[in-house]
Amino acid sequence: MTSRRDGLEQNYEEIAVIGNGAYGTVYKARDLKNDGQFVAMKRIRIQNTEEGMPMSAIREIALLKQLENYEHPNVVRLLDVRHTDHTASEIRLMLVFEYVDQDLSTYLEGCPPPGLGPDRIRNILVTSQGTLKVADFGLARVYGFQMALTSVVVTLWYRAPEVILQAAYATPVDIWSCGCIFVELFNRRPLFCGQSDIDQLSKIFDILGLPPEDDWPENVSLPWNSFKAVPPQPLEQFVPEIDNDAKDLLEKLICFNPHRRLSAQEAMNHSYFRDDLDSLRTSSSLSVSEGESFETDGRSDTPSKHGGS
Amino acid sequence: MNLMCCETETLKRAYEDPVLLKDDRVLQNLLATEDKYMPSPTYFKCVQTDIKPYMRKMVAQWMLEVCEEQRCEEEVFPLSMNYVDRFLSVLDIPRTRLQLLGAVCMFLASKLKETSPLTAEKLVIYTDNSIRADELTDMELLVLNKLKWDISAITPHDFLEQILCRLSMDKEKCDVIKKHA
C-alpha cells in the first residue's frame, strides 16, 4: 500500500511548472476527465511522523473541503486531494485546484503598490474576468515545519489582545486582524509591530489607550494594572490618509473589548464599504462578486475613497 | 479550537459566540451541508460481505469506551462513527479489519478536534496490541483517500448549541440537556 496511485496520474496531464518552493512544485495541468480544462496541480511533501499525517495538514485540508460546499466566488476551488506516495519520513500529497491565470502581482504588473512586494500577494489570484480569489488558505502550515517559527512572529502583529492575554476568544479575533490589515492598506506598513507578547500589548495600548478595568478579561494571568495607564491617541495621527468614514470603521474593528467589536456582516454594511463599492463599480475594472450585503443605492460616480495613490 | 500558537497548560475554550449562534445563516449552512456527510443507509446489504450490524455495535461500544476513558472532546466519538460508516459505505472490508478502522477513525477525529490528540501508541494499547502502529498510519491514508479528505463532517452534535439557543429555556436545563446529549 506504500505506493497507491489510484490511477491519478492518468487523470491529469502536466503542461508546465508554474511554481517551485520548499514544499514542492505547482504545475499547470489538464484535467483529462473534464474536457481537458486547466487545473493547478500542487505536489507537496509533508514530513511523516510516528503519529502519521500531521494534525495541521488534516485540519487545513478538511477545512478547505468543507468550504467547497459553499462555492464561495472569491475562494479558489479545491477539486481533488490524493496522497500519491509515502515513506517512513515523507508523505507526498497532490492537491488539484481550479486554475486561475494570474496572481495579483501579475495583474498589477508594472505598478506594484509600494511596500506590497510580490511575496505578499502571491496568494491572491485574479481571473480573466477580474474576480479576486483567495488561494492557499493556511496551507502554508501544511507545507512545512520550516515555516513554523516565522509565522508565529508575523501573526503576532495581527493577533487580537484577548488571544495574547490567553483569555477565551471567538470570531472577533479575525475582525481585529482585518482592522490591522485595513490600516496597513493605508500606511503600507503594519500598525502594531511587537517583538514579544507583552511588547505587542504595549504597542496596542500606546495607540488605543489602556482599556477601562471593566473591559479587562477575567481569569487572565496578566493583571490590568501591570500596564501603564495611557490615554487613547487620535487614530488619524497613525493613519494620516484616513477619512472619517474609514476611521469610524477602524475604531469599531480594533476595539479592545471583543464583545463590542463589529461582526463581519456588520462591517460589510458599514457606510465606508457602501460608498466604496459605488466608486469601484463605476471607476475600476475590478468586479466584486455580488453578495447579499452588497446592494448599492445607485448613486452616481464618486471619487475613490482611498487616499493612497 | 486553539488555532493560534499559545502553548498553555490550561485549555481555553471559546465562549458562546453570538456571531455564530444568533445568525440563521449558520444553521441553514449546517442543514444544507449535513447531507454531504451522510453515510449510505444500506451498506450492510449493498457493500459489506462480511461485516454485520452487531459487529458495528461492538466496535462502536469499544470506541465510546476509549473516548470516555481518554476524556476526548464530546464531538470526537460521533465524528469518528461518521467516518466508520462513510468508509464502510464505499469499501468492503473483512471483520478482522474493523477494529483497525475504528481506531483510525478516532485517531483522525481526535487530530481534527483536539489540542492534544490521541496518540498512535495509546490506540494500539487499547486494541490489546492486535494492531501495529504502522498499520494504523497506513490505514489512516486509506481512510483519508476514501473519504476524499472531507472529514470536517457535520454531526448531530453541531446542531445542539444552535437549537438550544433558539429555545427559551433556562441555562440550568440547557446544561442538563448538553450533559445527556
Coordinates of C-alpha atoms in Angstrom, one line a residue:
Chain A
M1 CA 0.0 0.0 0.0
T2 CA 3.1 2.2 0.1
S3 CA 2.6 3.3 -3.5
R4 CA -1.1 3.8 -4.1
R5 CA -1.7 5.8 -7.2
D6 CA -5.4 5.3 -7.8
G7 CA -5.0 6.0 -11.5
L8 CA -4.4 9.6 -10.6
E9 CA -1.5 10.1 -13.0
Q10 CA -3.9 9.3 -15.9
N11 CA -6.4 11.9 -14.8
Y12 CA -4.2 14.9 -15.2
E13 CA -1.7 15.9 -17.9
E14 CA 1.1 18.2 -16.7
I15 CA 1.8 21.1 -19.1
A16 CA 4.2 23.3 -17.3
V17 CA 5.8 24.1 -13.9
I18 CA 4.3 27.3 -12.6
G19 CA 5.8 27.4 -9.1
N20 CA 8.5 25.9 -7.0
G21 CA 9.1 26.1 -3.3
A22 CA 10.4 24.3 -0.3
Y23 CA 7.1 22.5 0.0
G24 CA 7.0 21.1 -3.6
T25 CA 6.0 22.0 -7.1
V26 CA 3.0 23.6 -8.7
Y27 CA 2.1 22.6 -12.3
K28 CA -0.4 23.8 -14.8
A29 CA -2.2 20.7 -16.0
R30 CA -5.1 19.5 -17.9
D31 CA -8.0 17.6 -16.2
L32 CA -8.5 14.8 -18.8
K33 CA -11.7 13.7 -17.2
N34 CA -13.2 17.2 -17.6
D35 CA -12.8 18.2 -21.2
G36 CA -9.1 18.9 -20.6
Q37 CA -9.9 22.0 -18.6
F38 CA -6.8 23.7 -16.9
V39 CA -6.1 23.0 -13.3
A40 CA -3.3 23.9 -10.9
M41 CA -1.7 20.8 -9.5
K42 CA 0.3 21.1 -6.4
R43 CA 2.6 18.3 -5.4
I44 CA 3.6 18.8 -1.8
R45 CA 5.8 16.9 0.6
I46 CA 4.8 16.5 4.2
Q47 CA 7.0 15.2 7.0
N48 CA 5.9 11.8 8.1
T49 CA 5.9 11.0 11.8
E50 CA 5.1 8.2 14.1
E51 CA 1.7 9.9 14.5
G52 CA 1.0 9.6 10.8
M53 CA -0.5 12.5 9.0
P54 CA 0.3 15.8 10.8
M55 CA -2.6 17.5 12.5
S56 CA -2.1 20.7 10.6
A57 CA -2.4 19.0 7.2
I58 CA -5.6 17.2 8.3
R59 CA -7.2 20.4 9.6
E60 CA -6.3 22.7 6.8
I61 CA -7.3 20.3 4.0
A62 CA -10.5 19.2 5.8
L63 CA -11.5 22.8 6.3
L64 CA -10.8 23.6 2.6
K65 CA -13.0 20.6 1.7
Q66 CA -15.8 21.8 3.9
L67 CA -15.5 25.3 2.4
E68 CA -16.1 23.7 -1.0
N69 CA -19.7 23.2 -0.1
Y70 CA -20.4 26.9 -0.2
E71 CA -18.7 27.5 -3.6
H72 CA -17.6 31.0 -2.5
P73 CA -16.9 33.1 -5.6
N74 CA -13.8 34.5 -4.0
V75 CA -12.2 31.3 -2.8
V76 CA -10.2 29.1 -5.2
R77 CA -11.9 25.7 -5.8
L78 CA -10.1 22.7 -4.4
L79 CA -11.0 20.0 -6.9
D80 CA -9.1 17.0 -5.6
V81 CA -6.8 15.7 -2.9
R82 CA -4.8 12.5 -3.0
H83 CA -1.9 11.0 -1.3
T84 CA 0.3 9.6 -4.0
D85 CA 3.1 8.0 -2.1
H86 CA 4.7 7.8 1.3
T87 CA 7.8 6.6 3.0
A88 CA 8.8 6.5 6.7
S89 CA 10.0 10.1 6.5
E90 CA 7.8 11.7 3.9
I91 CA 4.2 11.8 2.7
R92 CA 3.5 13.1 -0.8
L93 CA 0.2 14.7 -1.5
M94 CA -1.3 16.1 -4.6
L95 CA -3.8 18.9 -4.4
V96 CA -5.7 19.9 -7.5
F97 CA -7.0 23.4 -7.6
E98 CA -9.0 25.5 -10.1
Y99 CA -6.6 27.2 -12.5
V100 CA -6.5 30.9 -12.4
D101 CA -4.4 32.8 -14.9
Q102 CA -2.7 35.3 -12.8
D103 CA -1.9 36.4 -9.3
L104 CA -2.4 39.9 -8.1
S105 CA 1.2 40.8 -8.7
T106 CA 0.9 39.9 -12.4
Y107 CA -2.4 41.7 -12.6
L108 CA -0.9 44.9 -11.3
E109 CA 2.2 44.4 -13.4
G110 CA 4.3 47.5 -13.7
C111 CA 2.7 49.3 -10.9
P112 CA 3.0 47.2 -7.7
P113 CA 1.9 49.4 -4.8
P114 CA 5.0 50.5 -2.7
G115 CA 5.5 48.1 0.2
L116 CA 3.5 45.3 -1.3
G117 CA 6.2 43.1 -2.6
P118 CA 5.3 40.1 -4.9
D119 CA 5.7 37.8 -1.9
R120 CA 2.8 39.4 -0.2
I121 CA 0.2 39.0 -2.9
R122 CA 1.0 35.6 -4.4
N123 CA -1.9 34.1 -2.6
I124 CA -4.5 36.4 -4.2
L125 CA -5.4 35.4 -7.7
V126 CA -7.3 37.3 -10.3
T127 CA -9.4 35.6 -13.0
S128 CA -9.6 36.9 -16.6
Q129 CA -13.0 38.4 -15.6
G130 CA -11.3 40.3 -12.9
T131 CA -12.7 38.4 -9.9
L132 CA -10.4 38.2 -6.9
K133 CA -9.8 34.7 -5.5
V134 CA -8.0 33.8 -2.3
A135 CA -5.8 30.7 -2.6
D136 CA -3.7 28.7 -0.2
F137 CA -5.8 29.3 2.9
G138 CA -3.5 28.5 5.7
L139 CA -1.9 25.8 3.6
A140 CA 1.4 27.4 4.4
R141 CA 1.1 25.5 7.6
V142 CA 0.6 22.3 5.8
Y143 CA 3.6 22.8 3.6
G144 CA 6.1 22.7 6.2
F145 CA 7.6 22.7 9.5
Q146 CA 10.4 25.0 8.4
M147 CA 7.9 27.9 8.2
A148 CA 6.5 27.4 11.7
L149 CA 8.9 29.7 13.5
T150 CA 8.5 32.8 11.3
S151 CA 4.7 32.5 11.1
V152 CA 4.4 32.7 14.9
V153 CA 6.3 36.1 14.8
V154 CA 4.4 37.5 11.9
T155 CA 0.9 36.6 13.1
L156 CA 1.7 38.2 16.4
W157 CA 1.3 41.7 14.8
Y158 CA -2.3 40.8 13.8
R159 CA -3.2 38.9 16.9
A160 CA -6.1 40.2 19.0
P161 CA -5.4 41.3 22.6
E162 CA -7.7 38.6 24.1
V163 CA -5.6 35.9 22.3
I164 CA -2.3 37.4 23.6
L165 CA -3.8 37.6 27.1
Q166 CA -4.8 33.9 26.7
A167 CA -8.4 34.7 27.5
A168 CA -11.4 33.0 25.9
Y169 CA -11.8 34.0 22.3
A170 CA -14.1 33.6 19.4
T171 CA -14.8 35.0 15.9
P172 CA -13.9 38.7 16.9
V173 CA -10.2 37.7 16.7
D174 CA -10.5 37.7 12.9
I175 CA -12.1 41.2 12.9
W176 CA -9.2 42.5 14.9
S177 CA -6.8 41.1 12.2
C178 CA -8.9 42.7 9.5
G179 CA -8.6 46.1 11.3
C180 CA -4.8 45.7 11.4
I181 CA -4.7 44.9 7.7
F182 CA -7.1 47.8 6.9
V183 CA -4.6 50.2 8.4
E184 CA -1.8 48.6 6.5
L185 CA -3.6 49.3 3.2
F186 CA -3.4 53.0 4.1
N187 CA 0.1 53.0 5.6
R188 CA 1.8 50.3 3.6
R189 CA 3.3 49.1 6.8
P190 CA 1.9 47.2 9.8
L191 CA 0.3 49.1 12.7
F192 CA 1.4 47.1 15.8
C193 CA 4.9 45.6 15.4
G194 CA 5.5 44.0 18.7
Q195 CA 8.7 42.0 19.4
S196 CA 7.0 39.8 22.1
D197 CA 3.6 39.2 23.6
I198 CA 4.0 42.0 26.2
D199 CA 5.5 44.4 23.7
Q200 CA 2.6 43.7 21.3
L201 CA 0.1 44.6 24.1
S202 CA 2.1 47.8 25.0
K203 CA 2.1 48.9 21.3
I204 CA -1.6 48.3 21.1
F205 CA -2.3 50.4 24.3
D206 CA 0.1 53.1 23.2
I207 CA -2.4 53.9 20.4
L208 CA -5.8 52.7 21.8
G209 CA -5.0 53.7 25.3
L210 CA -5.2 51.3 28.3
P211 CA -8.8 50.0 28.3
P212 CA -11.0 50.5 31.4
E213 CA -10.5 47.9 34.0
D214 CA -14.1 46.6 33.4
D215 CA -13.1 45.6 29.8
W216 CA -10.1 43.5 31.0
P217 CA -10.9 39.8 30.5
E218 CA -11.5 37.6 33.5
N219 CA -9.1 34.9 34.7
V220 CA -6.0 36.1 32.8
S221 CA -2.6 35.9 34.4
L222 CA -1.5 39.4 33.4
P223 CA -3.2 41.9 35.6
W224 CA -4.7 45.1 34.2
N225 CA -2.5 47.3 36.5
S226 CA 0.7 45.8 35.1
F227 CA 0.3 48.2 32.2
K228 CA 0.8 52.0 32.3
A229 CA -2.4 53.9 32.2
V230 CA -2.1 55.8 28.9
P231 CA -4.9 57.7 27.2
P232 CA -6.1 56.8 23.7
Q233 CA -4.5 58.7 20.8
P234 CA -6.4 60.0 17.8
L235 CA -6.2 57.3 15.2
E236 CA -5.6 59.8 12.3
Q237 CA -2.2 60.5 13.9
F238 CA -1.1 57.0 13.0
V239 CA -3.1 56.7 9.8
P240 CA -2.7 60.2 8.2
E241 CA -4.6 59.3 5.0
I242 CA -7.7 58.0 6.7
D243 CA -11.0 59.8 6.2
N244 CA -13.9 60.0 8.7
D245 CA -15.9 57.0 7.4
A246 CA -12.8 54.8 7.4
K247 CA -11.8 56.0 10.8
D248 CA -15.2 55.2 12.2
L249 CA -15.0 51.7 10.8
L250 CA -11.4 51.2 12.0
E251 CA -12.3 52.2 15.6
K252 CA -15.0 49.5 15.6
L253 CA -12.7 46.8 14.2
I254 CA -9.8 47.3 16.6
C255 CA -12.0 47.8 19.7
F256 CA -10.3 46.2 22.7
N257 CA -13.4 44.6 24.0
P258 CA -14.2 41.7 21.6
H259 CA -17.9 41.8 22.5
R260 CA -18.1 45.4 21.2
R261 CA -16.2 44.8 18.0
L262 CA -18.2 44.7 14.8
S263 CA -19.2 41.3 13.3
A264 CA -18.1 40.6 9.7
Q265 CA -21.6 41.2 8.5
E266 CA -21.9 44.5 10.4
A267 CA -18.6 45.6 9.0
M268 CA -19.7 44.8 5.4
N269 CA -22.8 47.0 6.0
H270 CA -20.7 49.9 7.2
S271 CA -21.1 53.1 5.2
Y272 CA -17.4 53.0 4.3
F273 CA -18.0 49.9 2.1
R274 CA -21.2 51.2 0.5
D275 CA -19.7 54.3 -0.9
D276 CA -16.6 52.4 -1.8
L277 CA -18.4 49.9 -3.9
D278 CA -20.2 52.6 -5.8
S279 CA -17.0 54.1 -6.9
L280 CA -15.4 50.7 -7.6
R281 CA -18.2 49.7 -9.9
T282 CA -18.0 52.8 -12.0
S283 CA -14.3 53.6 -12.0
S284 CA -12.4 50.4 -12.0
S285 CA -12.2 47.2 -14.0
L286 CA -12.2 45.1 -10.8
S287 CA -15.5 43.5 -10.3
V288 CA -16.6 42.4 -6.9
S289 CA -18.9 39.4 -6.6
E290 CA -22.5 40.1 -5.7
G291 CA -23.3 39.3 -2.1
E292 CA -26.4 39.8 -0.1
S293 CA -25.0 42.7 1.9
F294 CA -23.6 44.5 -1.1
E295 CA -26.6 46.3 -2.5
T296 CA -25.7 49.7 -3.9
D297 CA -28.1 52.5 -3.9
G298 CA -27.4 53.7 -7.4
R299 CA -25.7 56.8 -6.5
S300 CA -23.6 58.5 -9.2
D301 CA -19.9 58.2 -9.6
T302 CA -17.9 59.3 -6.5
P303 CA -14.2 59.6 -6.4
S304 CA -12.3 56.7 -4.9
K305 CA -12.2 57.0 -1.2
H306 CA -8.7 55.5 -0.8
G307 CA -6.4 58.4 -0.3
G308 CA -3.4 56.3 -1.2
S309 CA -2.1 56.7 -4.7
Chain B
M1 CA -10.3 25.2 18.7
N2 CA -6.9 26.5 19.6
L3 CA -5.9 27.9 16.2
M4 CA -3.2 30.3 17.4
C5 CA 0.1 29.2 18.9
C6 CA -0.3 29.9 22.6
E7 CA 1.1 26.8 24.4
T8 CA -0.8 27.0 27.6
E9 CA -1.4 24.2 30.1
T10 CA -5.0 25.1 30.8
L11 CA -7.3 24.6 28.0
K12 CA -9.0 27.8 26.9
R13 CA -12.5 27.3 25.5
A14 CA -14.1 29.6 23.0
Y15 CA -17.1 31.4 24.6
E16 CA -20.6 31.1 23.2
D17 CA -20.2 33.3 20.2
P18 CA -23.4 35.3 19.3
V19 CA -21.9 35.9 15.8
L20 CA -22.3 32.1 15.2
L21 CA -25.4 31.4 17.4
K22 CA -27.6 34.3 16.5
D23 CA -27.2 34.3 12.8
D24 CA -29.6 32.0 10.9
R25 CA -27.2 31.5 8.1
V26 CA -25.1 29.3 10.3
L27 CA -28.0 26.9 11.0
Q28 CA -29.0 27.0 7.4
N29 CA -25.5 26.1 6.2
L30 CA -25.4 23.3 8.7
L31 CA -28.7 21.9 7.4
A32 CA -27.6 22.3 3.8
T33 CA -24.2 20.7 4.3
E34 CA -25.3 17.8 6.5
D35 CA -26.4 15.7 3.6
K36 CA -23.0 15.7 2.1
Y37 CA -21.6 13.8 5.0
M38 CA -24.3 11.1 5.3
P39 CA -23.3 7.5 5.1
S40 CA -25.2 5.1 2.9
P41 CA -28.1 3.6 4.9
T42 CA -27.8 0.3 3.0
Y43 CA -24.1 -0.5 3.2
F44 CA -24.6 -3.8 5.2
K45 CA -26.7 -5.1 2.3
C46 CA -25.0 -3.4 -0.7
V47 CA -21.3 -3.1 0.2
Q48 CA -20.2 -5.3 3.1
T49 CA -20.0 -9.0 2.6
D50 CA -18.5 -10.0 6.0
I51 CA -19.4 -7.2 8.5
K52 CA -22.8 -7.5 10.2
P53 CA -24.7 -4.8 12.2
Y54 CA -23.9 -6.4 15.5
M55 CA -20.2 -6.1 14.8
R56 CA -20.6 -2.4 14.2
K57 CA -22.3 -2.1 17.5
M58 CA -19.4 -3.9 19.2
V59 CA -16.8 -1.7 17.7
A60 CA -18.9 1.4 18.5
Q61 CA -19.1 0.4 22.1
W62 CA -15.4 -0.1 22.3
M63 CA -14.8 3.3 20.6
L64 CA -17.1 5.0 23.1
E65 CA -15.2 3.4 26.0
V66 CA -11.9 4.6 24.6
C67 CA -13.2 8.2 24.0
E68 CA -14.7 8.3 27.5
E69 CA -11.6 6.9 29.2
Q70 CA -9.4 9.3 27.4
R71 CA -11.7 12.2 28.1
C72 CA -11.9 13.1 24.4
E73 CA -13.9 16.1 23.4
E74 CA -17.5 15.3 23.0
E75 CA -17.6 15.5 19.2
V76 CA -14.8 13.0 18.7
F77 CA -17.0 9.9 19.2
P78 CA -19.9 11.0 16.9
L79 CA -17.4 12.2 14.3
S80 CA -15.4 9.0 14.3
M81 CA -18.6 7.0 13.9
N82 CA -19.4 9.2 10.9
Y83 CA -16.0 8.2 9.4
V84 CA -16.6 4.5 10.1
D85 CA -20.0 4.5 8.5
R86 CA -18.9 6.5 5.5
F87 CA -15.8 4.3 4.9
L88 CA -18.0 1.1 5.2
S89 CA -20.4 2.7 2.6
V90 CA -17.6 2.7 0.0
L91 CA -15.3 -0.2 0.7
D92 CA -15.9 -3.8 1.6
I93 CA -13.5 -4.9 4.4
P94 CA -13.2 -8.2 6.4
R95 CA -14.3 -8.2 10.1
T96 CA -10.7 -8.6 11.1
R97 CA -10.0 -5.0 9.9
L98 CA -13.0 -3.4 11.7
Q99 CA -11.3 -2.6 14.9
L100 CA -8.3 -1.1 13.0
L101 CA -10.8 1.1 11.1
G102 CA -12.4 2.2 14.4
A103 CA -9.0 3.1 15.9
V104 CA -8.0 5.0 12.8
C105 CA -11.3 7.0 12.8
M106 CA -10.8 8.0 16.4
F107 CA -7.2 8.9 15.5
L108 CA -8.4 11.2 12.7
A109 CA -11.4 12.8 14.6
S110 CA -9.1 13.5 17.6
K111 CA -6.5 15.2 15.4
L112 CA -9.2 17.3 13.9
K113 CA -10.8 18.4 17.1
E114 CA -8.4 18.2 20.0
T115 CA -5.4 20.2 21.1
S116 CA -3.6 17.1 22.4
P117 CA -4.9 14.2 20.2
L118 CA -4.9 10.5 20.9
T119 CA -1.5 9.0 20.1
A120 CA -0.9 6.0 17.9
E121 CA 0.7 4.3 20.8
K122 CA -2.4 4.6 23.1
L123 CA -4.7 3.4 20.4
V124 CA -2.5 0.3 19.8
I125 CA -2.6 -0.4 23.5
Y126 CA -6.4 -0.1 23.5
T127 CA -6.6 -2.8 20.9
D128 CA -4.6 -5.1 23.2
N129 CA -1.8 -4.9 20.6
S130 CA -3.9 -6.6 18.0
I131 CA -2.9 -3.8 15.5
R132 CA 0.5 -2.3 14.9
A133 CA 1.3 1.5 14.7
D134 CA 2.4 1.2 11.1
E135 CA -0.9 -0.5 10.2
L136 CA -2.7 2.4 11.9
T137 CA -0.8 5.1 9.8
D138 CA -1.2 3.1 6.6
M139 CA -4.9 2.7 7.2
E140 CA -5.1 6.4 8.0
L141 CA -4.0 7.3 4.5
L142 CA -6.5 4.8 3.0
V143 CA -9.4 6.3 5.1
L144 CA -8.4 9.9 4.1
N145 CA -8.3 8.9 0.4
K146 CA -11.7 7.0 0.6
L147 CA -13.4 9.9 2.5
K148 CA -11.7 12.3 0.0
W149 CA -10.2 14.2 2.9
D150 CA -13.7 15.5 3.6
I151 CA -13.6 14.8 7.3
S152 CA -14.8 18.1 8.7
A153 CA -18.2 16.4 8.8
I154 CA -21.4 17.8 10.3
T155 CA -22.7 15.6 13.1
P156 CA -25.8 15.9 15.3
H157 CA -23.6 17.4 17.9
D158 CA -23.1 20.5 15.8
F159 CA -26.8 21.3 16.0
L160 CA -27.1 21.1 19.8
E161 CA -26.0 24.6 20.7
Q162 CA -27.8 26.1 17.6
I163 CA -31.1 24.5 18.7
L164 CA -30.7 25.2 22.4
C165 CA -30.1 28.9 21.9
R166 CA -33.3 29.1 19.9
L167 CA -35.4 27.6 22.7
S168 CA -36.4 29.8 25.5
M169 CA -35.0 27.6 28.2
D170 CA -33.1 28.5 31.3
K171 CA -29.4 27.8 31.5
E172 CA -29.6 25.0 34.0
K173 CA -32.0 23.0 31.8
C174 CA -29.7 23.6 28.8
D175 CA -26.7 22.3 30.8
V176 CA -28.7 19.2 31.7
I177 CA -29.6 18.6 28.1
K178 CA -26.0 19.1 26.9
K179 CA -24.8 16.6 29.6
H180 CA -27.2 13.9 28.4
A181 CA -26.8 14.6 24.6

